[in-house]
């Protein structure tokens, strides 16, 4: 209409509104040139912005939010080094199959090739670590690329997307009627299985002498817990979760055989694999870890994953929730359930009982310095059953997985498929925000090895700034994998040049990490005994508006119960 004024928008506003339209809720990042104005536009559009202290931690937080909400969190970074600092986080999200959108500012396009400030081929550098990497050619087309980035991050196997925003596009002004209009990306479509494959899978299970269900992180991400729990109740099959598959079926469920993990994997003759991959975490599905003649029923939403490492007897490309529902119906229609009094269940129960006795003996040893099992057992006695547990560190994470239990899905976050250390505090921040918005009664507990804590310890300040009541428990053994007692460490350091004689795996002895609480005028807890530890946990559970640190010293040479097969045991072809 003649004389009507058309509003002009700049790239910052267009991008912020496009993210809001696609259902993005959370942005984590570190501001600087050229994304300072963008961060403000994001808040003005109604998105939650969390300023972090390290780009990697911001990226870990964004992907954890993606896992918890099924909508990608955004990691906002500056050009050049800022983007390079998040490549580890992008790779972690991609390999972990969690939705993530990284947005990187970049130097103005007319500076490229001339040595522009922090000039870097960011689109090309990001491409190996994500599903979609692009630069919108102009501000008007930003919404198209945002929708595609979100769609690629969430459809099929979830993963990372990257969008590159040069400074000139962020400040470019466009008439609002010229900006591309894009609908919100719909929920990912459900993949339904071939009915004949469901029948084949059911027949294999009903004929099996030693069946087993393995529940993976994919089942947790797919919100399949109700369907999987129903399948387990109908079938009475033993269940073994992967680390982040814990809670899809409660660790306290009578069908959960985690304490007999080795025996379950080694002797099962038929395995129903629900949203888990036969990678290093499951020893590739090969002997000697598995029976060489085991029948694998593989269920995965990614067809390229089917038959990976070993050929599946039945390979089902479908949503785990749908498959579990249909399998339960077929088994119920056949009035079939697996006998819980037969030899397979007896073998598993006997092994679970023996392992529990061994662990209990170690957990009840309260002599100082403490061991891992004692620490985790006495933490488990006190913490709420529905708390979010974030864990990282070698033995800290692996032993903690067996003792710190999960009754709900998506309530354990750890180093994951990529084995990435340094994720803990970023994951913890994401979990605390999710709890604040969706489950305000839940507590978040980060259980950190002392080495793992060091990767992102300054995110403690972020927790204070946003008043997040995260409980950080540092299991401190003075080193990476293990360190030394003070007297031995002092003797070593006096024996020559420090860079030549200090063992590479050692850290400073008896470091008082809890004193970092003085950043905001609070006190932490330094614990060497079980009563001190439990009293500290009780006090921290009452805190509602700031983080807490419990620094518990353990034996520097503390180890885990002997394992027949370590996580990284090579399978023999």
Coordinates of C-alpha atoms in Angstrom, one line a residue:
X1 CA 0.0 0.0 0.0
X2 CA 1.3 3.4 -0.9
X3 CA 3.0 5.2 2.0
X4 CA 3.1 2.1 4.2
X5 CA 6.3 1.8 6.2
X6 CA 8.1 -1.6 6.0
X7 CA 10.2 -2.5 9.0
X8 CA 13.9 -3.2 8.5
X9 CA 15.6 -6.0 10.3
X10 CA 19.3 -6.7 10.6
X11 CA 20.9 -10.2 10.5
X12 CA 21.1 -10.4 14.3
X13 CA 17.4 -9.9 14.7
X14 CA 16.5 -12.3 11.8
X15 CA 18.7 -15.0 13.2
X16 CA 17.4 -14.7 16.7
X17 CA 13.7 -14.8 15.6
X18 CA 14.5 -17.7 13.3
X19 CA 15.9 -19.7 16.2
X20 CA 12.9 -18.9 18.3
X21 CA 10.6 -20.0 15.5
X22 CA 12.4 -23.4 15.4
X23 CA 11.8 -24.1 19.0
X24 CA 15.3 -23.4 20.3
X25 CA 15.2 -22.5 24.0
X26 CA 18.8 -22.4 25.2
X27 CA 22.0 -20.7 24.0
X28 CA 25.4 -21.2 25.6
X29 CA 28.5 -19.3 24.5
X30 CA 31.2 -16.7 24.9
X31 CA 30.7 -13.3 23.3
X32 CA 33.1 -11.2 21.4
X33 CA 33.5 -9.7 17.9
X34 CA 31.3 -10.1 15.8
X35 CA 28.6 -11.8 17.9
X36 CA 28.1 -9.3 20.9
X37 CA 25.0 -7.7 19.4
X38 CA 23.7 -11.2 18.4
X39 CA 23.8 -12.4 22.0
X40 CA 21.7 -9.4 23.0
X41 CA 19.2 -10.0 20.1
X42 CA 18.8 -13.6 21.3
X43 CA 17.8 -12.5 24.8
X44 CA 15.4 -9.9 23.3
X45 CA 13.8 -12.7 21.2
X46 CA 13.1 -14.6 24.4
X47 CA 15.9 -17.2 24.3
X48 CA 17.8 -18.2 27.4
X49 CA 21.4 -17.2 27.1
X50 CA 24.1 -18.6 29.4
X51 CA 27.5 -17.1 29.2
X52 CA 30.2 -19.7 29.8
X53 CA 34.0 -19.5 30.5
X54 CA 35.2 -21.9 27.9
X55 CA 33.9 -22.6 24.4
X56 CA 34.2 -26.4 24.8
X57 CA 32.2 -26.4 28.0
X58 CA 29.6 -24.2 26.2
X59 CA 29.4 -26.8 23.4
X60 CA 29.0 -29.6 25.9
X61 CA 26.2 -27.8 27.7
X62 CA 24.4 -27.1 24.4
X63 CA 24.5 -30.7 23.3
X64 CA 23.4 -32.1 26.6
X65 CA 20.3 -29.8 26.5
X66 CA 19.7 -31.2 23.0
X67 CA 19.7 -34.7 24.5
X68 CA 17.4 -33.8 27.3
X69 CA 14.9 -31.8 25.2
X70 CA 15.2 -33.4 21.7
X71 CA 15.7 -29.8 20.4
X72 CA 19.2 -28.6 19.7
X73 CA 20.8 -26.3 22.1
X74 CA 22.9 -23.5 20.5
X75 CA 26.6 -22.9 21.1
X76 CA 27.5 -19.4 20.1
X77 CA 31.1 -18.6 19.5
X78 CA 33.4 -16.0 18.0
X79 CA 35.4 -16.3 14.8
X80 CA 38.6 -18.2 14.3
X81 CA 39.9 -19.5 17.6
X82 CA 36.4 -19.5 19.1
X83 CA 35.1 -21.9 16.5
X84 CA 38.2 -24.0 16.7
X85 CA 37.8 -24.4 20.4
X86 CA 34.4 -26.1 19.9
X87 CA 35.4 -28.7 17.3
X88 CA 36.0 -31.2 20.1
X89 CA 32.5 -30.6 21.4
X90 CA 31.0 -30.8 17.9
X91 CA 32.7 -34.2 17.3
X92 CA 31.4 -35.4 20.7
X93 CA 27.8 -34.4 19.8
X94 CA 28.2 -36.0 16.4
X95 CA 29.6 -39.3 17.7
X96 CA 27.3 -39.3 20.7
X97 CA 24.3 -38.7 18.4
X98 CA 23.0 -35.6 20.3
X99 CA 21.4 -32.6 18.5
X100 CA 23.5 -29.5 18.5
X101 CA 23.6 -26.2 16.6
X102 CA 26.9 -24.3 16.6
X103 CA 26.7 -20.7 15.4
X104 CA 30.0 -19.0 14.7
X105 CA 30.7 -15.4 13.8
X106 CA 33.3 -14.9 11.1
X107 CA 35.3 -12.1 9.6
X108 CA 33.5 -9.8 7.1
X109 CA 33.4 -11.4 3.6
X110 CA 35.2 -8.5 2.0
X111 CA 38.2 -9.1 4.3
X112 CA 38.6 -12.7 3.3
X113 CA 41.8 -13.5 1.5
X114 CA 43.4 -10.3 2.8
X115 CA 44.3 -11.5 6.3
X116 CA 41.1 -10.5 8.0
X117 CA 40.8 -10.5 11.8
X118 CA 40.6 -14.2 12.9
X119 CA 40.0 -15.2 9.3
X120 CA 39.4 -18.9 9.1
X121 CA 37.8 -21.4 6.6
X122 CA 35.1 -22.2 9.2
X123 CA 32.5 -23.9 7.1
X124 CA 35.1 -26.3 5.7
X125 CA 36.7 -26.9 9.0
X126 CA 33.4 -27.8 10.6
X127 CA 32.1 -30.1 7.9
X128 CA 33.9 -33.3 9.2
X129 CA 32.3 -32.8 12.6
X130 CA 28.7 -32.2 11.7
X131 CA 25.8 -33.2 9.5
X132 CA 25.3 -29.8 8.0
X133 CA 27.7 -26.9 7.6
X134 CA 26.8 -23.8 5.7
X135 CA 27.0 -20.0 5.4
X136 CA 23.8 -18.1 4.5
X137 CA 24.5 -16.0 1.4
X138 CA 22.5 -13.1 2.8
X139 CA 20.5 -12.0 5.9
X140 CA 17.2 -12.6 4.1
X141 CA 17.9 -16.3 3.7
X142 CA 19.0 -17.0 7.3
X143 CA 15.7 -18.6 8.3
X144 CA 16.0 -21.2 5.5
X145 CA 19.4 -22.3 6.8
X146 CA 18.3 -22.3 10.5
X147 CA 15.4 -24.6 9.7
X148 CA 17.6 -26.9 7.7
X149 CA 20.3 -26.9 10.4
X150 CA 17.7 -27.8 13.1
X151 CA 16.2 -30.5 10.8
X152 CA 19.6 -32.1 10.1
X153 CA 20.5 -32.0 13.8
X154 CA 17.3 -33.8 14.8
X155 CA 16.2 -36.0 11.9
X156 CA 17.5 -39.6 11.5
X157 CA 20.5 -40.1 13.7
X158 CA 20.8 -36.8 15.7
X159 CA 24.0 -34.8 15.4
X160 CA 25.6 -31.4 15.0
X161 CA 25.0 -28.6 12.6
X162 CA 27.1 -25.5 12.0
X163 CA 26.0 -22.1 10.6
X164 CA 28.6 -19.5 9.7
X165 CA 27.7 -15.8 10.1
X166 CA 30.1 -13.2 8.7
X167 CA 30.1 -9.8 10.4
X168 CA 28.7 -8.1 7.3
X169 CA 25.7 -10.4 7.2
X170 CA 24.9 -10.0 10.9
X171 CA 24.7 -6.2 10.4
X172 CA 23.0 -6.3 7.0
X173 CA 19.6 -4.7 7.0
X174 CA 16.7 -6.2 5.1
X175 CA 13.1 -5.2 4.7
X176 CA 11.0 -7.6 6.7
X177 CA 8.9 -8.5 3.7
X178 CA 12.0 -9.8 1.9
X179 CA 13.0 -12.2 4.7
X180 CA 12.3 -15.8 3.9
X181 CA 9.2 -17.2 5.6
X182 CA 9.8 -20.7 7.0
X183 CA 7.6 -23.0 9.0
X184 CA 8.8 -24.6 12.1
X185 CA 10.6 -27.9 11.5
X186 CA 8.1 -30.7 12.4
X187 CA 8.9 -33.5 14.8
X188 CA 11.1 -36.2 13.2
X189 CA 9.0 -38.9 11.5
X190 CA 8.7 -42.3 13.1
X191 CA 10.2 -45.2 11.2
X192 CA 7.9 -48.3 11.5
X193 CA 9.3 -51.8 11.1
X194 CA 8.5 -54.5 8.6
X195 CA 5.9 -56.7 10.3
X196 CA 7.7 -59.8 9.0
X197 CA 10.9 -58.8 10.9
X198 CA 8.9 -58.3 14.1
X199 CA 7.7 -61.9 13.8
X200 CA 11.2 -63.2 13.1
X201 CA 12.5 -61.4 16.1
X202 CA 9.8 -62.7 18.3
X203 CA 10.4 -66.3 17.1
X204 CA 14.1 -66.0 17.9
X205 CA 13.4 -64.7 21.4
X206 CA 10.9 -67.5 22.1
X207 CA 13.4 -70.2 21.0
X208 CA 16.3 -68.7 22.9
X209 CA 17.8 -70.5 25.8
X210 CA 19.9 -67.5 27.0
X211 CA 18.2 -64.3 25.8
X212 CA 19.3 -60.8 26.7
X213 CA 18.0 -57.3 26.0
X214 CA 20.6 -54.6 25.7
X215 CA 19.2 -51.1 26.2
X216 CA 21.2 -48.2 24.7
X217 CA 21.3 -44.5 24.8
X218 CA 19.2 -44.4 21.7
X219 CA 16.3 -45.9 23.6
X220 CA 16.7 -43.2 26.2
X221 CA 16.8 -40.4 23.6
X222 CA 13.8 -41.9 21.8
X223 CA 11.7 -41.7 24.9
X224 CA 11.1 -45.5 24.7
X225 CA 11.1 -46.2 28.4
X226 CA 7.4 -47.0 28.8
X227 CA 7.4 -49.4 25.8
X228 CA 10.7 -51.1 26.8
X229 CA 9.5 -51.5 30.4
X230 CA 6.3 -53.0 29.2
X231 CA 8.2 -55.4 26.9
X232 CA 10.4 -56.5 29.9
X233 CA 7.4 -57.1 32.1
X234 CA 5.6 -59.1 29.4
X235 CA 8.7 -61.2 28.5
X236 CA 10.6 -61.5 31.8
X237 CA 13.8 -61.2 29.8
X238 CA 17.0 -60.0 31.5
X239 CA 18.1 -56.5 30.7
X240 CA 21.5 -54.9 30.5
X241 CA 21.8 -51.1 30.0
X242 CA 24.7 -49.3 28.4
X243 CA 26.0 -46.5 30.6
X244 CA 23.6 -43.8 29.3
X245 CA 20.9 -46.4 28.7
X246 CA 20.6 -46.7 32.5
X247 CA 17.2 -45.8 33.8
X248 CA 15.2 -46.7 30.7
X249 CA 14.6 -49.8 32.9
X250 CA 15.3 -48.9 36.5
X251 CA 18.6 -50.2 37.9
X252 CA 16.5 -51.5 40.8
X253 CA 14.2 -53.6 38.5
X254 CA 14.4 -57.3 39.1
X255 CA 15.1 -57.9 35.4
X256 CA 18.2 -55.6 35.4
X257 CA 21.4 -57.8 35.4
X258 CA 24.1 -55.1 35.4
X259 CA 26.0 -56.8 38.2
X260 CA 26.4 -59.8 35.9
X261 CA 27.4 -57.8 32.9
X262 CA 30.3 -60.0 31.9
X263 CA 28.4 -63.3 32.1
X264 CA 25.3 -61.8 30.4
X265 CA 27.3 -60.7 27.4
X266 CA 29.6 -63.7 27.2
X267 CA 27.0 -66.4 27.4
X268 CA 23.8 -64.9 25.8
X269 CA 22.7 -66.9 22.7
X270 CA 20.2 -64.2 21.5
X271 CA 20.5 -60.5 22.1
X272 CA 17.8 -57.9 21.4
X273 CA 19.8 -54.7 20.8
X274 CA 17.6 -51.6 21.4
X275 CA 19.3 -48.4 20.4
X276 CA 22.8 -49.4 21.2
X277 CA 25.8 -49.8 18.9
X278 CA 28.2 -52.7 18.7
X279 CA 31.2 -50.4 19.1
X280 CA 34.0 -50.5 21.6
X281 CA 31.6 -50.0 24.5
X282 CA 30.1 -53.4 23.7
X283 CA 33.3 -54.9 22.5
X284 CA 32.2 -54.9 18.9
X285 CA 29.8 -57.8 19.5
X286 CA 32.6 -60.3 18.9
X287 CA 34.3 -63.2 20.7
X288 CA 35.7 -63.7 23.2
X289 CA 33.4 -61.1 24.8
X290 CA 30.4 -62.6 23.1
X291 CA 29.4 -66.1 22.1
X292 CA 30.6 -66.6 18.5
X293 CA 27.2 -68.0 17.5
X294 CA 25.1 -65.4 19.2
X295 CA 22.0 -64.2 17.3
X296 CA 21.7 -60.4 17.2
X297 CA 18.3 -58.7 16.8
X298 CA 19.4 -55.2 16.0
X299 CA 17.0 -52.3 16.2
X300 CA 18.3 -48.9 15.1
X301 CA 16.9 -45.7 13.5
X302 CA 20.0 -45.4 11.3
X303 CA 20.0 -48.0 8.5
X304 CA 23.7 -47.6 8.0
X305 CA 24.3 -48.9 11.5
X306 CA 22.6 -52.2 10.8
X307 CA 25.1 -55.2 10.5
X308 CA 27.9 -52.9 11.6
X309 CA 30.8 -55.0 13.1
X310 CA 28.8 -58.2 13.0
X311 CA 25.9 -59.4 10.8
X312 CA 22.6 -59.3 12.6
X313 CA 20.3 -62.3 12.4
X314 CA 17.4 -59.8 12.3
X315 CA 18.1 -56.2 11.4
X316 CA 15.2 -53.8 12.0
X317 CA 15.3 -50.2 10.8
X318 CA 12.7 -48.6 13.0
X319 CA 12.0 -46.5 16.1
X320 CA 12.8 -48.4 19.3
X321 CA 9.6 -47.4 20.9
X322 CA 7.5 -48.8 18.1
X323 CA 9.5 -52.0 17.9
X324 CA 9.3 -52.6 21.7
X325 CA 5.5 -52.1 21.6
X326 CA 5.0 -54.4 18.7
X327 CA 7.3 -57.1 20.1
X328 CA 5.5 -57.0 23.4
X329 CA 2.2 -57.5 21.6
X330 CA 3.4 -60.5 19.6
X331 CA 4.9 -62.2 22.7
X332 CA 1.7 -61.5 24.7
X333 CA -0.5 -62.8 21.9
X334 CA 1.6 -66.0 22.1
X335 CA 1.2 -66.2 25.9
X336 CA 5.0 -66.4 26.1
X337 CA 7.3 -65.2 28.8
X338 CA 10.8 -66.4 29.7
X339 CA 11.1 -68.6 32.8
X340 CA 12.7 -66.8 35.7
X341 CA 13.3 -70.1 37.4
X342 CA 15.3 -71.7 34.6
X343 CA 19.0 -72.2 34.3
X344 CA 19.8 -68.9 32.5
X345 CA 18.2 -66.8 35.2
X346 CA 19.8 -68.9 37.9
X347 CA 23.3 -68.4 36.3
X348 CA 22.8 -64.7 36.1
X349 CA 21.4 -64.4 39.6
X350 CA 24.3 -66.4 41.1
X351 CA 26.8 -64.2 39.3
X352 CA 25.0 -61.1 40.4
X353 CA 25.1 -62.3 44.0
X354 CA 28.8 -63.1 43.9
X355 CA 29.7 -59.8 42.4
X356 CA 27.5 -57.9 44.9
X357 CA 29.3 -59.6 47.8
X358 CA 32.7 -58.6 46.4
X359 CA 31.6 -55.0 45.9
X360 CA 29.9 -54.9 49.3
X361 CA 33.1 -56.0 51.0
X362 CA 35.1 -53.2 49.3
X363 CA 32.3 -50.7 50.0
X364 CA 32.2 -51.5 53.7
X365 CA 36.0 -50.9 54.1
X366 CA 36.0 -47.5 55.7
X367 CA 39.7 -47.4 56.5
X368 CA 41.4 -44.2 55.3
X369 CA 42.5 -43.4 52.8
X370 CA 39.1 -44.4 51.3
X371 CA 38.5 -46.5 48.1
X372 CA 36.2 -45.8 45.2
X373 CA 33.6 -48.3 46.3
X374 CA 33.3 -47.0 49.8
X375 CA 32.9 -43.4 48.5
X376 CA 30.2 -44.3 46.0
X377 CA 28.3 -46.6 48.3
X378 CA 28.0 -44.0 51.0
X379 CA 27.0 -41.3 48.5
X380 CA 24.3 -43.6 47.1
X381 CA 22.9 -44.2 50.6
X382 CA 22.0 -40.5 50.9
X383 CA 21.2 -39.0 47.4
X384 CA 17.6 -38.9 46.1
X385 CA 16.8 -41.7 43.8
X386 CA 15.6 -39.4 41.0
X387 CA 18.7 -37.1 40.9
X388 CA 20.6 -36.3 37.7
X389 CA 24.1 -37.9 37.9
X390 CA 26.8 -36.4 35.7
X391 CA 30.1 -38.4 35.8
X392 CA 33.5 -38.3 34.2
X393 CA 37.0 -39.6 35.0
X394 CA 38.4 -43.1 34.4
X395 CA 37.7 -45.2 37.4
X396 CA 35.4 -42.5 38.9
X397 CA 33.1 -42.9 36.0
X398 CA 33.3 -46.6 35.4
X399 CA 33.0 -47.7 39.1
X400 CA 30.4 -45.0 39.8
X401 CA 28.2 -46.4 37.0
X402 CA 27.9 -49.7 38.8
X403 CA 27.0 -48.2 42.3
X404 CA 25.3 -44.8 41.6
X405 CA 21.9 -46.1 40.4
X406 CA 19.4 -44.5 38.0
X407 CA 15.7 -45.2 38.2
X408 CA 14.7 -42.7 35.5
X409 CA 15.9 -42.4 31.9
X410 CA 18.2 -39.6 30.7
X411 CA 19.3 -39.1 34.3
X412 CA 23.0 -40.1 33.7
X413 CA 25.3 -38.0 31.6
X414 CA 28.9 -39.1 31.1
X415 CA 31.9 -39.2 28.7
X416 CA 29.8 -41.2 26.2
X417 CA 30.8 -42.9 23.0
X418 CA 33.7 -40.6 22.3
X419 CA 35.1 -41.0 25.8
X420 CA 35.5 -37.2 26.1
X421 CA 36.9 -35.9 29.3
X422 CA 36.0 -32.3 30.4
X423 CA 32.3 -32.7 29.6
X424 CA 31.2 -32.9 33.3
X425 CA 30.6 -29.3 34.3
X426 CA 29.0 -28.3 31.0
X427 CA 26.7 -31.3 31.2
X428 CA 26.0 -30.3 34.8
X429 CA 25.0 -26.8 33.9
X430 CA 22.7 -28.1 31.1
X431 CA 21.1 -30.6 33.5
X432 CA 20.5 -28.0 36.2
X433 CA 18.8 -25.7 33.7
X434 CA 16.6 -28.6 32.5
X435 CA 15.7 -29.5 36.1
X436 CA 14.9 -25.8 36.9
X437 CA 12.5 -25.7 33.9
X438 CA 11.1 -29.2 33.8
X439 CA 11.8 -31.0 37.1
X440 CA 12.4 -28.5 39.8
X441 CA 12.6 -31.0 42.6
X442 CA 15.5 -32.9 41.0
X443 CA 19.0 -32.5 42.2
X444 CA 22.1 -32.5 39.9
X445 CA 25.3 -34.2 41.2
X446 CA 28.5 -34.0 39.2
X447 CA 30.9 -36.8 40.2
X448 CA 34.3 -35.8 38.9
X449 CA 37.7 -37.3 39.0
X450 CA 40.3 -34.7 40.0
X451 CA 41.8 -34.8 36.5
X452 CA 38.5 -34.5 34.8
X453 CA 37.4 -31.6 37.0
X454 CA 40.5 -29.7 35.9
X455 CA 39.3 -29.4 32.3
X456 CA 36.5 -27.0 33.0
X457 CA 36.8 -26.1 36.7
X458 CA 36.2 -22.4 36.1
X459 CA 32.6 -23.1 35.0
X460 CA 32.1 -23.0 38.8
X461 CA 31.8 -19.3 38.4
X462 CA 29.2 -19.8 35.7
X463 CA 27.2 -21.9 38.2
X464 CA 27.4 -19.1 40.8
X465 CA 26.4 -16.5 38.3
X466 CA 23.2 -18.3 37.3
X467 CA 22.5 -19.6 40.8
X468 CA 22.6 -23.3 39.9
X469 CA 22.6 -25.6 42.9
X470 CA 24.9 -28.3 41.4
X471 CA 26.7 -30.5 43.8
X472 CA 30.2 -31.2 42.6
X473 CA 31.9 -34.2 44.2
X474 CA 35.6 -34.5 43.3
X475 CA 37.0 -38.0 43.9
X476 CA 40.6 -37.0 44.4
X477 CA 43.4 -39.6 44.0
X478 CA 46.1 -37.0 43.2
X479 CA 46.5 -37.9 39.6
X480 CA 45.3 -39.2 36.2
X481 CA 44.3 -42.8 36.9
X482 CA 46.3 -42.6 40.1
X483 CA 48.9 -40.5 41.9
X484 CA 51.1 -40.7 45.0
X485 CA 50.9 -40.1 48.7
X486 CA 52.5 -36.8 49.8
X487 CA 55.7 -38.3 51.3
X488 CA 56.4 -40.3 48.1
X489 CA 55.5 -37.4 45.8
X490 CA 57.8 -35.0 47.8
X491 CA 60.7 -37.5 47.5
X492 CA 60.2 -37.9 43.8
X493 CA 60.2 -34.1 43.2
X494 CA 63.4 -33.7 45.2
X495 CA 65.3 -36.3 43.1
X496 CA 66.0 -34.0 40.1
X497 CA 64.6 -31.6 37.5
X498 CA 60.8 -31.5 38.0
X499 CA 60.0 -31.8 34.4
X500 CA 62.2 -34.9 34.2
X501 CA 61.3 -36.7 37.4
X502 CA 57.6 -35.8 38.0
X503 CA 55.5 -38.8 36.7
X504 CA 53.2 -37.6 33.8
X505 CA 50.1 -39.1 35.5
X506 CA 50.5 -37.2 38.8
X507 CA 48.8 -34.0 39.9
X508 CA 49.5 -31.8 42.9
X509 CA 49.0 -33.8 46.1
X510 CA 46.0 -33.1 48.3
X511 CA 44.8 -30.1 46.2
X512 CA 42.1 -28.2 48.0
X513 CA 39.7 -27.7 45.1
X514 CA 36.9 -27.0 47.6
X515 CA 38.5 -23.6 48.3
X516 CA 37.3 -22.5 44.9
X517 CA 34.0 -21.9 46.7
X518 CA 35.5 -18.7 48.1
X519 CA 35.0 -17.2 44.6
X520 CA 31.6 -16.3 45.9
X521 CA 32.2 -16.2 49.6
X522 CA 31.1 -19.7 50.4
X523 CA 33.0 -22.7 51.9
X524 CA 33.5 -26.2 50.4
X525 CA 34.1 -29.5 52.1
X526 CA 37.3 -31.4 52.4
X527 CA 36.6 -35.0 53.4
X528 CA 38.8 -37.9 54.3
X529 CA 36.3 -40.1 56.2
X530 CA 32.9 -41.5 55.5
X531 CA 31.1 -39.5 58.3
X532 CA 32.6 -36.3 56.9
X533 CA 31.5 -37.2 53.3
X534 CA 28.0 -38.1 54.3
X535 CA 27.6 -35.0 56.4
X536 CA 28.8 -32.8 53.5
X537 CA 26.4 -34.5 51.1
X538 CA 23.5 -33.9 53.5
X539 CA 24.3 -30.2 53.8
X540 CA 24.8 -29.7 50.1
X541 CA 21.4 -31.3 49.3
X542 CA 19.8 -28.4 51.2
X543 CA 21.4 -25.7 49.1
X544 CA 19.1 -24.1 46.6
X545 CA 20.8 -21.1 45.1
X546 CA 24.5 -21.9 44.4
X547 CA 26.8 -24.8 43.6
X548 CA 28.7 -26.8 46.2
X549 CA 32.1 -28.6 46.1
X550 CA 32.9 -31.7 48.1
X551 CA 36.5 -32.7 47.7
X552 CA 37.0 -36.3 49.0
X553 CA 40.4 -37.8 49.2
X554 CA 40.9 -41.4 48.3
X555 CA 43.8 -43.8 48.2
X556 CA 46.0 -42.7 45.2
X557 CA 46.5 -46.3 44.3
X558 CA 42.8 -47.3 44.7
X559 CA 41.7 -49.6 41.9
X560 CA 38.6 -51.3 40.7
X561 CA 37.4 -54.9 41.2
X562 CA 39.4 -57.2 38.8
X563 CA 37.7 -57.3 35.4
X564 CA 37.7 -60.3 33.1
X565 CA 37.2 -57.9 30.2
X566 CA 38.2 -54.2 30.5
X567 CA 36.3 -51.6 28.5
X568 CA 39.1 -51.5 25.9
X569 CA 39.7 -55.2 25.6
X570 CA 40.4 -56.1 22.0
X571 CA 38.1 -58.7 20.6
X572 CA 39.8 -61.4 18.5
X573 CA 38.6 -62.0 15.0

